[in-house]
Structure formats: C-alpha cells, structure tokens
XYZ file of C-alpha atoms in Angstrom:
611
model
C 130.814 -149.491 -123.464
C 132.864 -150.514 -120.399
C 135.523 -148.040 -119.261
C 139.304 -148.607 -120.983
C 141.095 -149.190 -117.806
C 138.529 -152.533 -117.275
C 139.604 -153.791 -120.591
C 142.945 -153.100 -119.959
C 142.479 -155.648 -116.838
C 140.190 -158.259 -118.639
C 142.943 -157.947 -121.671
C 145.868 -159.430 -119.415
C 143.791 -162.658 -119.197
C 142.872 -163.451 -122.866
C 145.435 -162.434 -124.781
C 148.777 -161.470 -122.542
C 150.176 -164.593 -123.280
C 150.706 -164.384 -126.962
C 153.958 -163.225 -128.389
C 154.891 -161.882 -131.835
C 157.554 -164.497 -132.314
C 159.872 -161.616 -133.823
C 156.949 -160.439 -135.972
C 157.134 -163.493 -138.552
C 153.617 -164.165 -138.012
C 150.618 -162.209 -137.088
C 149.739 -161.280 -133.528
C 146.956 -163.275 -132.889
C 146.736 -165.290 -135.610
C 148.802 -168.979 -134.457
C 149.473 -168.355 -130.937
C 151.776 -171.474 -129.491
C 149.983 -174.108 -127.579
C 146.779 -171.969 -127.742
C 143.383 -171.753 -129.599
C 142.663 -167.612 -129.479
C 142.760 -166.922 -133.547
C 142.103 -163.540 -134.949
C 138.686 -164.860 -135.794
C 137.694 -165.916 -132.389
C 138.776 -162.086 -130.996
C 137.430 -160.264 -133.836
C 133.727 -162.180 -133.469
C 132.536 -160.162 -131.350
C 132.551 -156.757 -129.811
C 132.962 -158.183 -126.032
C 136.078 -160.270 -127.547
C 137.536 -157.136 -129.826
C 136.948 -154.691 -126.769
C 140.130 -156.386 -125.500
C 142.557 -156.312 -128.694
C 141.434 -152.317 -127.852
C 142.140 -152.473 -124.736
C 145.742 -153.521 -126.133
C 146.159 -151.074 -128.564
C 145.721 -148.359 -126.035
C 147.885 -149.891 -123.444
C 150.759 -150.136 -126.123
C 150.260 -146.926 -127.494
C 148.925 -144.361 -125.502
C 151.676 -143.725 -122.961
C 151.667 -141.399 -119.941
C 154.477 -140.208 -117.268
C 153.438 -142.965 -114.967
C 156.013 -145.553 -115.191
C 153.836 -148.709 -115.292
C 152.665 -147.497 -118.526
C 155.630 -145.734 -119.576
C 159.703 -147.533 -120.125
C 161.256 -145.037 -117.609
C 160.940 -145.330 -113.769
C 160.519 -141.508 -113.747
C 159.484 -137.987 -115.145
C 160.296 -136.948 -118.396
C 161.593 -133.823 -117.305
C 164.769 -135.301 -115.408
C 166.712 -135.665 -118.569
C 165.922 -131.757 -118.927
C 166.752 -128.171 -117.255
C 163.372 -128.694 -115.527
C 164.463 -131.867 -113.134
C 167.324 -133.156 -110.611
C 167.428 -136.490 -108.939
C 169.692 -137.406 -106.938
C 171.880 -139.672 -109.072
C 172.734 -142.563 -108.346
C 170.979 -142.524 -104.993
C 167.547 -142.775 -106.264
C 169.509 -144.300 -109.654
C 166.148 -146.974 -109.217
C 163.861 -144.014 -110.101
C 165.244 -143.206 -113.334
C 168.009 -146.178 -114.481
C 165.396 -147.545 -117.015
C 165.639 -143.970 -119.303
C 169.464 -144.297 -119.013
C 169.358 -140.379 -117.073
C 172.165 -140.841 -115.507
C 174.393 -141.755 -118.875
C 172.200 -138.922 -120.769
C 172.805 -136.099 -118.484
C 176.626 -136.854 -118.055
C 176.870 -136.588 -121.995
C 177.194 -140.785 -122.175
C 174.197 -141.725 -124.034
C 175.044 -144.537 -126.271
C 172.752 -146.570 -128.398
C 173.032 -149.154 -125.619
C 171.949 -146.907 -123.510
C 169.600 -144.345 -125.107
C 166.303 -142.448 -123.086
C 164.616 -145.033 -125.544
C 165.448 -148.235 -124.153
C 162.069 -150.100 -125.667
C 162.596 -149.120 -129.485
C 160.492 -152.447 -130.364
C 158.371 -151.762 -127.733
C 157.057 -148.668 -130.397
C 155.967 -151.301 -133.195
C 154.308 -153.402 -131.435
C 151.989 -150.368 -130.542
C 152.005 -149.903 -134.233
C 151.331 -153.809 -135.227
C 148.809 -153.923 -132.885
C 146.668 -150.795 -134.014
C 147.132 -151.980 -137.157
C 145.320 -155.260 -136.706
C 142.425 -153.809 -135.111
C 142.068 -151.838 -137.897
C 142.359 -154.290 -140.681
C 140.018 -156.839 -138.002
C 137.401 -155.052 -136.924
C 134.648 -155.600 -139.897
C 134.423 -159.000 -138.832
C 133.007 -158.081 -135.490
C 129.599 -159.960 -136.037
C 127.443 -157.965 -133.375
C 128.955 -154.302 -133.928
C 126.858 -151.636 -135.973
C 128.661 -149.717 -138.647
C 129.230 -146.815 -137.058
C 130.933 -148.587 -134.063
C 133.229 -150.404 -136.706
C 134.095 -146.742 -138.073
C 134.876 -145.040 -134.767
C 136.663 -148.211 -134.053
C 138.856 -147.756 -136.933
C 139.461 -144.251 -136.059
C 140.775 -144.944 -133.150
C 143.060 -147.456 -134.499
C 144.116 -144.808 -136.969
C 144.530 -142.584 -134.029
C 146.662 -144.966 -131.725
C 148.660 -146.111 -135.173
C 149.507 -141.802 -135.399
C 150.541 -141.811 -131.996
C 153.002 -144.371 -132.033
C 155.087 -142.673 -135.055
C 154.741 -139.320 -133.570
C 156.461 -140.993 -130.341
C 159.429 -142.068 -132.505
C 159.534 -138.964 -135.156
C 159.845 -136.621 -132.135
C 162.614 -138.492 -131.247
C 164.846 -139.981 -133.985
C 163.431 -138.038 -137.169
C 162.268 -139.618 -139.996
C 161.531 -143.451 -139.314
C 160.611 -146.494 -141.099
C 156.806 -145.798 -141.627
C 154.466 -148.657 -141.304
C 150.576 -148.107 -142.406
C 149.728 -152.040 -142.212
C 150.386 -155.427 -140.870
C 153.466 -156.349 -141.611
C 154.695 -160.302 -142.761
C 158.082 -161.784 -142.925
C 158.174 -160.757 -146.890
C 157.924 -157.147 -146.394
C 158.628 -156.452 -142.239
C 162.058 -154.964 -143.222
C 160.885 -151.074 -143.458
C 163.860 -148.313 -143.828
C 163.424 -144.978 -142.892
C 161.136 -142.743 -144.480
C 162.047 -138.796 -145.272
C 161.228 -136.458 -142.243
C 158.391 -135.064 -144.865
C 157.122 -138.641 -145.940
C 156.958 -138.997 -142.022
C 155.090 -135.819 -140.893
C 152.804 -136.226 -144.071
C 152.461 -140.007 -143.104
C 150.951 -138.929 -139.755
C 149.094 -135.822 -140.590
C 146.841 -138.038 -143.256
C 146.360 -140.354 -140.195
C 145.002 -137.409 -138.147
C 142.911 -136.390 -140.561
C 141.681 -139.753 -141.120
C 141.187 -140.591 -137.712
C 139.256 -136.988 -137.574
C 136.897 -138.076 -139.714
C 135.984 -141.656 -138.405
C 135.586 -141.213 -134.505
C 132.994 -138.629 -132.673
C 134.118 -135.131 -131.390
C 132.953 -135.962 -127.687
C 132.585 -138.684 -125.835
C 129.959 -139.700 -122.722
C 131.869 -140.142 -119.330
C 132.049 -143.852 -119.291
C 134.542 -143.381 -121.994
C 136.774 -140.924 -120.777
C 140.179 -141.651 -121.943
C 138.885 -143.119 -125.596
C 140.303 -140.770 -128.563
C 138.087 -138.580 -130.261
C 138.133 -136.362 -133.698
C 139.699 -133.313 -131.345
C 142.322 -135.719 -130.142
C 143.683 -136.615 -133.941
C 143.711 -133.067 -134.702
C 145.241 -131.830 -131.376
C 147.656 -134.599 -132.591
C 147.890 -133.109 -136.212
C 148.424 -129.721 -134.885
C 151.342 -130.905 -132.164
C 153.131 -132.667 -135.257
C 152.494 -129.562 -137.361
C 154.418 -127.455 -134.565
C 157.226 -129.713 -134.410
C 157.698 -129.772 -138.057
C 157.741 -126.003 -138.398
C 160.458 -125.661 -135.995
C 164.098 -124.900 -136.289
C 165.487 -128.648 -136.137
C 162.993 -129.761 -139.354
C 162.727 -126.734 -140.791
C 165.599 -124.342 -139.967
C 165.775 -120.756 -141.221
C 169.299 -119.422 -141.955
C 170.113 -117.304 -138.691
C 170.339 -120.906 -137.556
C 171.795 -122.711 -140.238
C 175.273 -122.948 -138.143
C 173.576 -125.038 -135.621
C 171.922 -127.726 -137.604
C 174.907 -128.336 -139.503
C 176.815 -129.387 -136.568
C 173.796 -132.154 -135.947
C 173.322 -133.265 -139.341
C 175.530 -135.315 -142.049
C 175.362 -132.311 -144.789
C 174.513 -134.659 -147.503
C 171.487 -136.640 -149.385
C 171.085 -138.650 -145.522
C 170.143 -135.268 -143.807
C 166.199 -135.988 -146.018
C 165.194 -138.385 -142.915
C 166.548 -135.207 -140.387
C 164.915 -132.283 -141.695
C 163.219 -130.712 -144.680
C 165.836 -129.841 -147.763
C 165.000 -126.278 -147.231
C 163.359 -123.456 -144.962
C 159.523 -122.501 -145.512
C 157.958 -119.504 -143.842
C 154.192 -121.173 -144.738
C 154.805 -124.263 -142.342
C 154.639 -122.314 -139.200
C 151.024 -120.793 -141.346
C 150.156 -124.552 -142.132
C 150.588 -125.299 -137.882
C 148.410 -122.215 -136.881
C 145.714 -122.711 -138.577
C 146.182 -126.618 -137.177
C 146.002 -125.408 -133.762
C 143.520 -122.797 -134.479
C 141.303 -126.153 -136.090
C 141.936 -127.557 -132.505
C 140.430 -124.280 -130.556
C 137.666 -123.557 -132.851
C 136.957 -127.579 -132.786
C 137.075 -127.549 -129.232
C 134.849 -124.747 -128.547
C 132.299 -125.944 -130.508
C 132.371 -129.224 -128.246
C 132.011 -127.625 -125.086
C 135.628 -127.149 -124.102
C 137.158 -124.173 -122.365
C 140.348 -122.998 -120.010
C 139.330 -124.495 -116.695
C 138.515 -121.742 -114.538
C 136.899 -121.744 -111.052
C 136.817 -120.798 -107.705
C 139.464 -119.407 -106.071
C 141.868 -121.372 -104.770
C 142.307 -121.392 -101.361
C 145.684 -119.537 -100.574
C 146.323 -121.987 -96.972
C 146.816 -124.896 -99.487
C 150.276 -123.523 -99.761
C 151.157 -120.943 -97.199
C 150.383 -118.480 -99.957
C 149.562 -115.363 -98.792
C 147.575 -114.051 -101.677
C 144.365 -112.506 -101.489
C 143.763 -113.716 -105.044
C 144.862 -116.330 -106.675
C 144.758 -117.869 -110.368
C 143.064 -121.284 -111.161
C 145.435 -122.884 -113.013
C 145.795 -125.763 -110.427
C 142.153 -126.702 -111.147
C 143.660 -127.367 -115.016
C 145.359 -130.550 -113.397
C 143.274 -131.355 -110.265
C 139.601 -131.420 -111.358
C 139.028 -134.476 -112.864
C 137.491 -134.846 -116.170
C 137.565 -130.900 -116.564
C 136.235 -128.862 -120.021
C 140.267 -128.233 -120.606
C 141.391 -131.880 -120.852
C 141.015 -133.095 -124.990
C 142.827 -136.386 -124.070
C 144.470 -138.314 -121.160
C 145.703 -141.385 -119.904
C 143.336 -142.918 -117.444
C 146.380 -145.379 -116.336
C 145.437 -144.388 -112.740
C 142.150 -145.624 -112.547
C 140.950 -148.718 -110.600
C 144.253 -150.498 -110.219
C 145.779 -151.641 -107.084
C 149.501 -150.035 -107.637
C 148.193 -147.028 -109.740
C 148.000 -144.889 -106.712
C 151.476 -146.068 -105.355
C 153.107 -145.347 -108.625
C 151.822 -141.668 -109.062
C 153.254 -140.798 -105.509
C 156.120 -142.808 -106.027
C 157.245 -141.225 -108.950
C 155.517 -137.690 -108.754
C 154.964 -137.008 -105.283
C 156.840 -135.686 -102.057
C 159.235 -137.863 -99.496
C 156.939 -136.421 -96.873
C 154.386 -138.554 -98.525
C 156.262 -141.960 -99.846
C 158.862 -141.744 -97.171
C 162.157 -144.061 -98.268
C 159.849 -145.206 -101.372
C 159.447 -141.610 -102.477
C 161.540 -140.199 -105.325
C 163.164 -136.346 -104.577
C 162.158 -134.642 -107.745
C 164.155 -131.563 -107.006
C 163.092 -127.924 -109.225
C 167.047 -126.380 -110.298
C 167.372 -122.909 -109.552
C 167.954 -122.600 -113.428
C 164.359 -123.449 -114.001
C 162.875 -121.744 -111.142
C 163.814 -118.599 -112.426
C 162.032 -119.084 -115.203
C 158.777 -117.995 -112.868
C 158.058 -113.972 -113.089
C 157.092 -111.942 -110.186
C 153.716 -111.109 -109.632
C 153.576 -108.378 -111.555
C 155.574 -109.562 -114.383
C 159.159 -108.744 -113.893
C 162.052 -111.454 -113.868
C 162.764 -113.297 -110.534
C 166.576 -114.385 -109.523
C 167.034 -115.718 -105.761
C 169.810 -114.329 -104.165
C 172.861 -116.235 -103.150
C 171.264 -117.115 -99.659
C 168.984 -115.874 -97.004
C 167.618 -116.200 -93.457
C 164.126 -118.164 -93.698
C 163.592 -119.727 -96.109
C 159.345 -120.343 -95.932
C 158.809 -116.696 -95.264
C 161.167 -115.969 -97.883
C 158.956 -117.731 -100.775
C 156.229 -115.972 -99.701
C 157.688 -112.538 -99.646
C 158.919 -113.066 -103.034
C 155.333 -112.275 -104.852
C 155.665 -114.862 -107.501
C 153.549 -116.146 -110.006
C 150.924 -117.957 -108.441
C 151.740 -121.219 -110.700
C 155.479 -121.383 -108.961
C 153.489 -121.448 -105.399
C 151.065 -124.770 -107.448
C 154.098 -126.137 -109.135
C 156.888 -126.289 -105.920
C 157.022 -127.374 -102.716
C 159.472 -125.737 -100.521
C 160.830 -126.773 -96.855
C 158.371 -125.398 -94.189
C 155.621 -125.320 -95.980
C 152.139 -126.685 -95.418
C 152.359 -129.644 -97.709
C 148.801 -130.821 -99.701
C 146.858 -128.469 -97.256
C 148.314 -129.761 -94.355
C 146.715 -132.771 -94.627
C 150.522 -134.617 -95.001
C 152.217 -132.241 -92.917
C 155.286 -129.901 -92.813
C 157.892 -130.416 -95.080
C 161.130 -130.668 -92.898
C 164.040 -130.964 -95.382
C 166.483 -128.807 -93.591
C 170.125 -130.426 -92.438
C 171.483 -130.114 -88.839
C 172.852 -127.072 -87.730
C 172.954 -124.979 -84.229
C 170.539 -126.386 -81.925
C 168.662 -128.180 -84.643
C 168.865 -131.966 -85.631
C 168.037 -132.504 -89.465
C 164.558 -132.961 -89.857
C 164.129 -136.391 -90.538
C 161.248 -137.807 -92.445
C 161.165 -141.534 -90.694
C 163.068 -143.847 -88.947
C 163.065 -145.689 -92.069
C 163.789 -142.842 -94.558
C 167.521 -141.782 -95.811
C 166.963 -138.538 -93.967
C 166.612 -134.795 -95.531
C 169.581 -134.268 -97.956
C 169.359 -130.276 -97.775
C 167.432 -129.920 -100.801
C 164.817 -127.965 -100.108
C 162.462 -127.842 -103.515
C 160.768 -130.308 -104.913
C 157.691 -130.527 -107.755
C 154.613 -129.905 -106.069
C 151.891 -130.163 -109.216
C 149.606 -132.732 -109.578
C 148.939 -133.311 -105.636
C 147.119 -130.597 -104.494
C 144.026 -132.605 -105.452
C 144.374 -135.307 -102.681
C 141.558 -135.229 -101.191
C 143.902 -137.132 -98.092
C 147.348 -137.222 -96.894
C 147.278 -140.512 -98.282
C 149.757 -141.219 -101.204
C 147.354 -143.704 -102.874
C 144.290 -141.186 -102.731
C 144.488 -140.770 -106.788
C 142.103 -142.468 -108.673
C 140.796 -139.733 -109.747
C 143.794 -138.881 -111.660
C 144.189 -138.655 -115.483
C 148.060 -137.995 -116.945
C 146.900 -134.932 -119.393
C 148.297 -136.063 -123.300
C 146.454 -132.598 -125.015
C 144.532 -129.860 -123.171
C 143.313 -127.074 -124.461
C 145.750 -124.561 -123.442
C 148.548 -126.402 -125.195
C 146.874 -125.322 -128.547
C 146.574 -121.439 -127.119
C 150.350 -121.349 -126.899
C 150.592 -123.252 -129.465
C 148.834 -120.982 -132.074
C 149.921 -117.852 -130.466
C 154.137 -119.536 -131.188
C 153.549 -120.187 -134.959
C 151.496 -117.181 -135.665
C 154.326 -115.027 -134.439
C 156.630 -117.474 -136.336
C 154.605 -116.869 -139.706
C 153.890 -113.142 -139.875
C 155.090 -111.674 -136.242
C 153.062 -110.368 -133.156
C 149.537 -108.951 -132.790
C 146.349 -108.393 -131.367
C 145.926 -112.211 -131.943
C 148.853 -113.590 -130.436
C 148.505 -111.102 -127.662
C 145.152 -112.157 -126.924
C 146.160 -116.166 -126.815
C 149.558 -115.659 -124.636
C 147.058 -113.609 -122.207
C 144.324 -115.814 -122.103
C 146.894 -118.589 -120.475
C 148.286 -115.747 -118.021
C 145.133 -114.344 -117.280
C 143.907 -117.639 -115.893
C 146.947 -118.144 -113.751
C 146.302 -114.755 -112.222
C 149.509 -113.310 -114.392
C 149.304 -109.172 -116.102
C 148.938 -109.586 -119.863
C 152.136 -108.944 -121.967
C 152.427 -107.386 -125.336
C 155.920 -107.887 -126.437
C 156.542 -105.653 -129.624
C 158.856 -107.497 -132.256
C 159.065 -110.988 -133.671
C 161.781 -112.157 -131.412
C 160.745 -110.900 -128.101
C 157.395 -112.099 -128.643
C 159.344 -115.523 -129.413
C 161.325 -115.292 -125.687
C 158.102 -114.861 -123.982
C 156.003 -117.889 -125.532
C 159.192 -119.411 -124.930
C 158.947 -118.506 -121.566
C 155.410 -118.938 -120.998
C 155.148 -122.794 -122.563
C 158.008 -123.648 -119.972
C 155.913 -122.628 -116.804
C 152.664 -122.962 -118.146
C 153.391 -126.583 -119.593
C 155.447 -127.853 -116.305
C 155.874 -131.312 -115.758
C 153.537 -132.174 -118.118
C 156.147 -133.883 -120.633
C 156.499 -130.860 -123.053
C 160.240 -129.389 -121.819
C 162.251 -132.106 -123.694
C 160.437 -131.942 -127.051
C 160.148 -127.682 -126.836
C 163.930 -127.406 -126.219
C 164.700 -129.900 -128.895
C 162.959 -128.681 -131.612
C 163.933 -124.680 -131.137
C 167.592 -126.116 -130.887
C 168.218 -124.649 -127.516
C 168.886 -127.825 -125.876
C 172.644 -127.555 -126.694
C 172.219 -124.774 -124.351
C 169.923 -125.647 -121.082
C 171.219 -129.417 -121.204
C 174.947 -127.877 -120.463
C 174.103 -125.974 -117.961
C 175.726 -126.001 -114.223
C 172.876 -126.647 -112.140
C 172.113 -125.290 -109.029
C 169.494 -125.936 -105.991
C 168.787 -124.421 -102.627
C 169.376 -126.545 -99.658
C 168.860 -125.482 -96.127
C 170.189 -125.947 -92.626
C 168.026 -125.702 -88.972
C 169.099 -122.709 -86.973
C 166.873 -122.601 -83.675
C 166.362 -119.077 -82.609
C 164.784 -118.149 -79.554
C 163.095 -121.466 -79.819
C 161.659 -121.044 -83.475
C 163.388 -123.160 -86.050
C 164.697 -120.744 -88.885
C 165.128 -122.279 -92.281
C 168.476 -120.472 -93.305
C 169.575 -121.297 -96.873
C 171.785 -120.985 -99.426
C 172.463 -121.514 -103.494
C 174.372 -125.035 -103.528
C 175.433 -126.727 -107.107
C 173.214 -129.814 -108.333
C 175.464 -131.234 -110.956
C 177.187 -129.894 -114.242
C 174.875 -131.189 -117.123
C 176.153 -132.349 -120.598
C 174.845 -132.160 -123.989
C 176.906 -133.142 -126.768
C 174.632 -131.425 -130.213
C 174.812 -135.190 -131.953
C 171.922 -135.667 -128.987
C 169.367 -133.877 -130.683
C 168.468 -136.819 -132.600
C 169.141 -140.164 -130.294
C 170.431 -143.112 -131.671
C 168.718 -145.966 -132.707
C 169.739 -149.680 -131.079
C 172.864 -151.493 -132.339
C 170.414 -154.464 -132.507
C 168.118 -152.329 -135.365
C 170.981 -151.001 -137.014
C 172.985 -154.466 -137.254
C 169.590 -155.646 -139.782
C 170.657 -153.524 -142.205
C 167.481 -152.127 -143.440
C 166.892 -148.973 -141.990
C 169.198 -146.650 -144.303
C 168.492 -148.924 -147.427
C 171.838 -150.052 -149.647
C 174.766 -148.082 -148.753
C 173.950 -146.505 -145.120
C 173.110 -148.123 -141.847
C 170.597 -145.587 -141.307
C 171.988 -144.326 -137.923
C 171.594 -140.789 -137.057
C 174.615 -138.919 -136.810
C 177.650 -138.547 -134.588
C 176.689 -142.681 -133.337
C-alpha cells in the first residue's frame, strides 16, 4: 500500500475536478463534461486508493494551514498566542482572529469560516464506505479495514463540528436532494452518534500499522477518538454540575433548545464512562507496543540551557514516527511547499525572515510553567539581561523546549542568535534582514516543534508529522476524569507523574478533588502546548470567559551596550486587552445555513444563542 501523502498527490489529478453541484447529486457519480463514475473509481483498489486519499485530505485536518482553513495556529484565538494584529493580519485573517479576540465574531465572520467545507469530509467518507465492496481486486479484509477507516474519518468530521457548535445535524450516509436537509441532532444523539462510530471503526481496522502506512487510522485511533469525545462530554459545558449552573445559564436559551447544547441534567458516571475510555486507550496502546517517548538526554546547548539533566519531552514531538504518536497528519511529507508552510506558520523570523509569522508566548501563559522544583513562576516587572535571566530562572525544562527567547542559541545554533531587541544606548535594533520589518521588541516566541531540524534550513521538515492523539493525551486524560468521578489517588497520582516525570518535573500529590483539578488543569496546558488542545480545554471547563478577557502582556527588550557586550535589558509591556463575550462558547453557525431553515426544525432557526 503506497503511502497517504502519494495518494493525496495522484488524487488531485483524477478526481479534483469534480464538484458536488450543491450536493443534489452524488460526488462522483455524473461529473460535468467527464466520464469518472463511481463505478470506474470503485473497480479497483489502485482507482479507490484515491477517493481515500480524499477522504483523508477532507477530514483529517492538522495545524498546517494548507490542510487546515486558518493561515495560523490554533492557539492565537487563545491565552496561549499573540500575533501581531493586523501586521501579520495575512497569518491569521482566514480564522477571523482578529474579529474573535476583539469580542466581534459574527457568523460572517466566525473561527469556522469553511462550515461546508465539514460535510464534504462527511459526504465523502461516506461514499467510500457505501463503495468500497465493489472494489473487484480487494480481499475482504482490505474492504473491512477500508470501511473502518471511512467510519473513522466520517467520526472525525462530527467531532470537528460538535466541539465547536454542540449538537449538529448528524449525517451517517449519502445524502440526496430528498433527504440532504438534516437539523440538528441533541448534544446526546450527537456524542452517542460518534461514540458508535468509534466503536465501529474499532472493530473493522487493525491496531497497528507497518511504516509505509504511517498516518492511516487504526482501532487505537477510533478509540483515542471515543475517549477525547467522552472527555468533552463529561465536562462542565455538556454536562454541568450545579456549583456551575450560573455560568451555563448565561450561554444557553433555558428552554427545550438548550437539548442540542448540553445534556438536560448533571451525571457524576460520565466522567466514570470517559476514564475507563481513556484507560481502553492506554491499556490498548500498551498492548501494541506504545509508550511515553523517552530517550537520551537532551543536549542542554540546544537551548542555552544550563541543566545538567534534562527531561525528554522534546523527543515526544521531534522523533519521527515515535512509540507515543497513536495518530498524525503526515501533511508534511513529500510536498514541495510542506516545508515552507510549517516554518511559515510555526517557526521563528530568524528562520522565515519577512515570510515568517511572530508567534509571540503572553506572559499570562508563560506563567503557567513551574520552577524546577515545582513552585509557581511570575517574572518580575523588568530586569537587566534578559538571556541570562531565563536561564537563572530554573524552569521547567518544557518552557526552555517550548520558547524561544532573544539571545538565545536558536535550533542549536544552526540558525543563529535570536536578535529581537529594539535600539537603545549604543545599540541599533537587531535587525533580522534587509528585507525583514525589523525586531518589534518582542522578545518570546514558540519554540516547539523545531528543535528537530536537522539544518538551519526552514524547509528541513519532512520528517514532520502534526500529532492528532499521542499517548500522553490519554494519561492526563484519565488521570482529569478519574478525579472528576470519585476524587484523587494513588491512580491519578501515578498518571499526572508519569507526564512530569518524563519532562524531568518532581511528582505532585495534590490532596482534595479541586486542587487535584487546578493541577491537571495546569499540567494539560504545558504539557499539551501548541498542539491544538488550549481552545477546546478552556471551552469545555467554562473558563474561557475568563483567560479570553484577559489583558495580555509580553516582554520586549531594548540593546544596551556595556563595556562592549550587548545587554538584553527588558521589561513587562501590554500585548492587547482580549475579549470574550460568554455567547462565544458555542460559535455561530453561517447566515447562509441558517437562512435554509432546516437546522432547528419548525419553529427555530437553529442558531446557537446570543447570534
């Protein structure tokens, strides 16, 4: 079997042409002025390989943005990101950040500007499914893992849009003109809707997978998928517990429309129901060979770090292909303008110069990092240097893999120094190129996901996979709902610890229900950096009313020769004031949905609340 990212190329030839024609005919079926017909694809496996191909380039997104409808990290529209807005406005227009994070989301302007784009995922998994039998060369048991995958990709799509809007029309098949007009189901019809999926999917596809086919879904995938939705629907926003009641009636209608927000009432046994999920995804895992991805030793030089030890959670994200990683997007692979859009978009100006996005840490989130020996971290209000500063602070060694700071050794040297200081006494700003905008003061930016480069040259990442489940996830995953469903213990304990442990952090044992809950808290927001977890964590704990309103600040720093060495003074500067207004916890759907009249049935539009 060829690797996905071939068919993904061989797919654009045969069938990129065809068009749904607003869905009142099937995809493949009568495309205009052409001869392709869902029997010629479906004849044999060579031909169906690329209505795969399809189904995983529609549905199986990643925070690259030529597979993804933003121009940027997920993160930006959270606590967790600052861009410069609307300098770099071309780095993150296309999720509408700028409109979010000024509290002017609209549904003309959601962070969900491809709504349809979601259902054609859907359509399309759904005719490979209800295709692939007529594959005339194909065994059996490729049909079947075939189908699961379908299944799989089908799940995906739905959780993508549940995680986002709620409960949503649900669509299991291929839809005709008679019966394409879906409304939305409850939140419970659409959590159950995609659990059965997961299960399904489970059953159909292999556990494992040889290395030619790294990126395909397997039976861990659907239930690291299961368990995720599980999670979600155990939290406050779906399932809220009375201490919180006061919140989710502010985001809600309060009446018989609130069934496609949340479930009618709170139950203790769904956060039980989503650890044994995610304990199904560890044991599952295990059994198939997969692990925390330890190592070596980092080398401390790789940034300035003076450490004699260090943790190994930057070999989580860097090793290709590692025990940890369940599922990922192989987007990167073998394309010509892969490598330019992962250091575009998720690399340093040092690197990308004026085509380089500044994806600047707040201080806000920052402080989120513990000392080295466990205790909270603030940065003071300024200070003399800064790159001998960050070392002197002790931190946890994933801040020192995470950030990139001015002055430092950037990828092991291999790129550089990072000069991001302005002018001041003796000291022009350190600019980047001739062609560059010059340094604008800011002096952090995100740092994971490069350390890898084997080069100092921003395309050197083929050997990059965006990470969709890993098996760490599920630790803090089970460790959160057990302490949900019957508070801490020695098994929480031991799963929060396992995910320091690796990173080279002291264990914790925090010794009531609620401080247990601020550390995972904690933990899954340093732990799970970058990695496109922040916006759905803070969402469904209903605490995004409270980081998305925050005054954001950032550390910039000015060139001060003395004695002929360049200090790095700095200070605390202020990034913008971010808005959340609570009717963004669920996003509204587009006026162009809404105006069909079919997604709230007779009587309702179906549009979420407060739009």
């Amino acid at each position: 079997m060829k690797r996905l990212y071939i068919l993904m190329l061989m797919i654009a030839c045969c069938i990129g042409g065809m068009q749904m024609s607003s869905c009142k005919r099937d995809f493949l079926e009568k495309p205009k002025g052409g001869t392709v017909t869902v029997d010629t694809i479906f004849h044999t496996m060579n031909q169906a390989q690329y209505a795969v191909a399809q189904m995983y380039n529609l549905c199986i997104k990643s925070g690259f943005p030529g597979n993804d409808p933003g121009n940027s990290r997920p993160e930006i529209i959270t606590d967790a990101l600052y861009i410069v807005y609307p300098g770099y406005n071309w780095a993150c227009a296309t999720i509408n950040a700028g409109p979010y994070n000024g509290g002017n989301m609209s549904p003309s302007a959601s962070i969900d500007p491809s709504f349809t784009n979601h259902y054609k995922g859907i359509r399309q998994a759904n005719l490979v499914y209800r295709n692939i039998d007529m594959v005339t060369d194909a065994t059996d048991e490729w049909k079947k893992d075939v189908k699961g995958q379908a299944v799989f990709c089908r799940a995906m799509q739905h959780y993508e849009l549940f995680r986002l809007y709620g409960g949503i029309p649900v669509v299991g098949q291929v839809l005709n003109s008679e019966n394409m007009m879906v409304k939305r189901s409850s939140l419970q019809a659409t959590v159950d809707s995609i659990v059965k999926w997961c299960d399904e999917a489970a059953s159909l596809m292999p556990p494992t997978r040889a290395s030619v086919d790294f990126g395909r879904a397997t039976a861990i995938a659907a239930l690291a998928l299961k368990a995720r939705v599980l999670l979600y629907a155990a939290s406050p926003i779906y399932n809220t517990p009375a201490s919180m009641a006061s919140i989710a009636n502010q985001i809600r209608f309060n009446d018989g429309r609130d069934s496609v927000l949340a479930y009618p009432t709170y139950d203790k046994e769904r956060w039980n129901t989503a650890a044994k999920a995610s304990k199904a995804v560890i044991d599952a895992a295990a059994a198939a060979g997969h692990a925390l991805m330890y190592g070596p030793n980092s080398n401390p030089v790789s940034t300035g770090n003076s450490y004699d030890t260090y943790g190994n959670y930057q070999l989580m994200y860097s090793r290709y292909a590692n025990q940890e990683l369940l599922f990922v997007n192989t987007y990167a692979q073998a394309s010509s303008s892969a490598g330019f859009d992962w250091s575009q978009y998720l690399s340093a100006k040092l690197l990308m110069q004026a085509w380089g996005v500044k994806n600047n840490p707040p201080v806000e989130f920052m402080e989120l990092y513990e000392k080295r020996d466990g205790t909270p971290f603030k940065f003071a209000e300024s200070g003399t240097d800064l790159p001998v500063d960050v070392k002197a602070w002790n931190l946890d060694p994933r801040f020192y893999q995470t950030f990139a700071y001015d002055g430092m050794l950037y990828n092991s040297g291999r790129a550089g120094i990072l000069n991001y200081y302005k002018a001041g006494p003796g000291v022009t700003a350190g600019n980047l190129s001739s062609s560059d905008v010059g340094p604008d003061g800011y002096a952090f930016e995100t740092y994971k996901f490069v350390e890898h480069l084997a080069t100092g040259n921003g395309n050197d990442s083929k050997h990059f996979a965006w990470i969709i489940f890993r098996l760490g996830e599920f630790y803090l995953n089970y460790a959160e709902a057990l302490n949900e469903y019957q508070g801490p213990g020695a098994e929480t304990d031991f799963y929060l610890n396992e995910i320091r442990k690796r990173a080279g952090m002291p264990d914790k044992h925090p010794g009531s229900q609620d401080a247990f809950r601020t550390a995972i808290h904690n933990e899954r927001a340093v732990e799970l950096a970058y990695e496109g977890q922040r916006y759905n964590d803070l969402n469904r704990w209903l605490e995004a009313h409270i980081k998305g309103n925050l005054l954001l600040h950032g550390i910039a720093t000015t060139g001060n020769k003395v004695n002929n060495v360049i200090l790095r003074n700095w200070e605390k500067v202020v990034l913008m004031q971010r808005r959340f207004p609570m009717k963004y916890y669920y996003i509204p759907f587009p006026y162009a949905e809404v105006s069909k009249s079919y997604l709230g049935g007779e009587g309702w539009d179906g549009q979420n609340p407060g739009w």
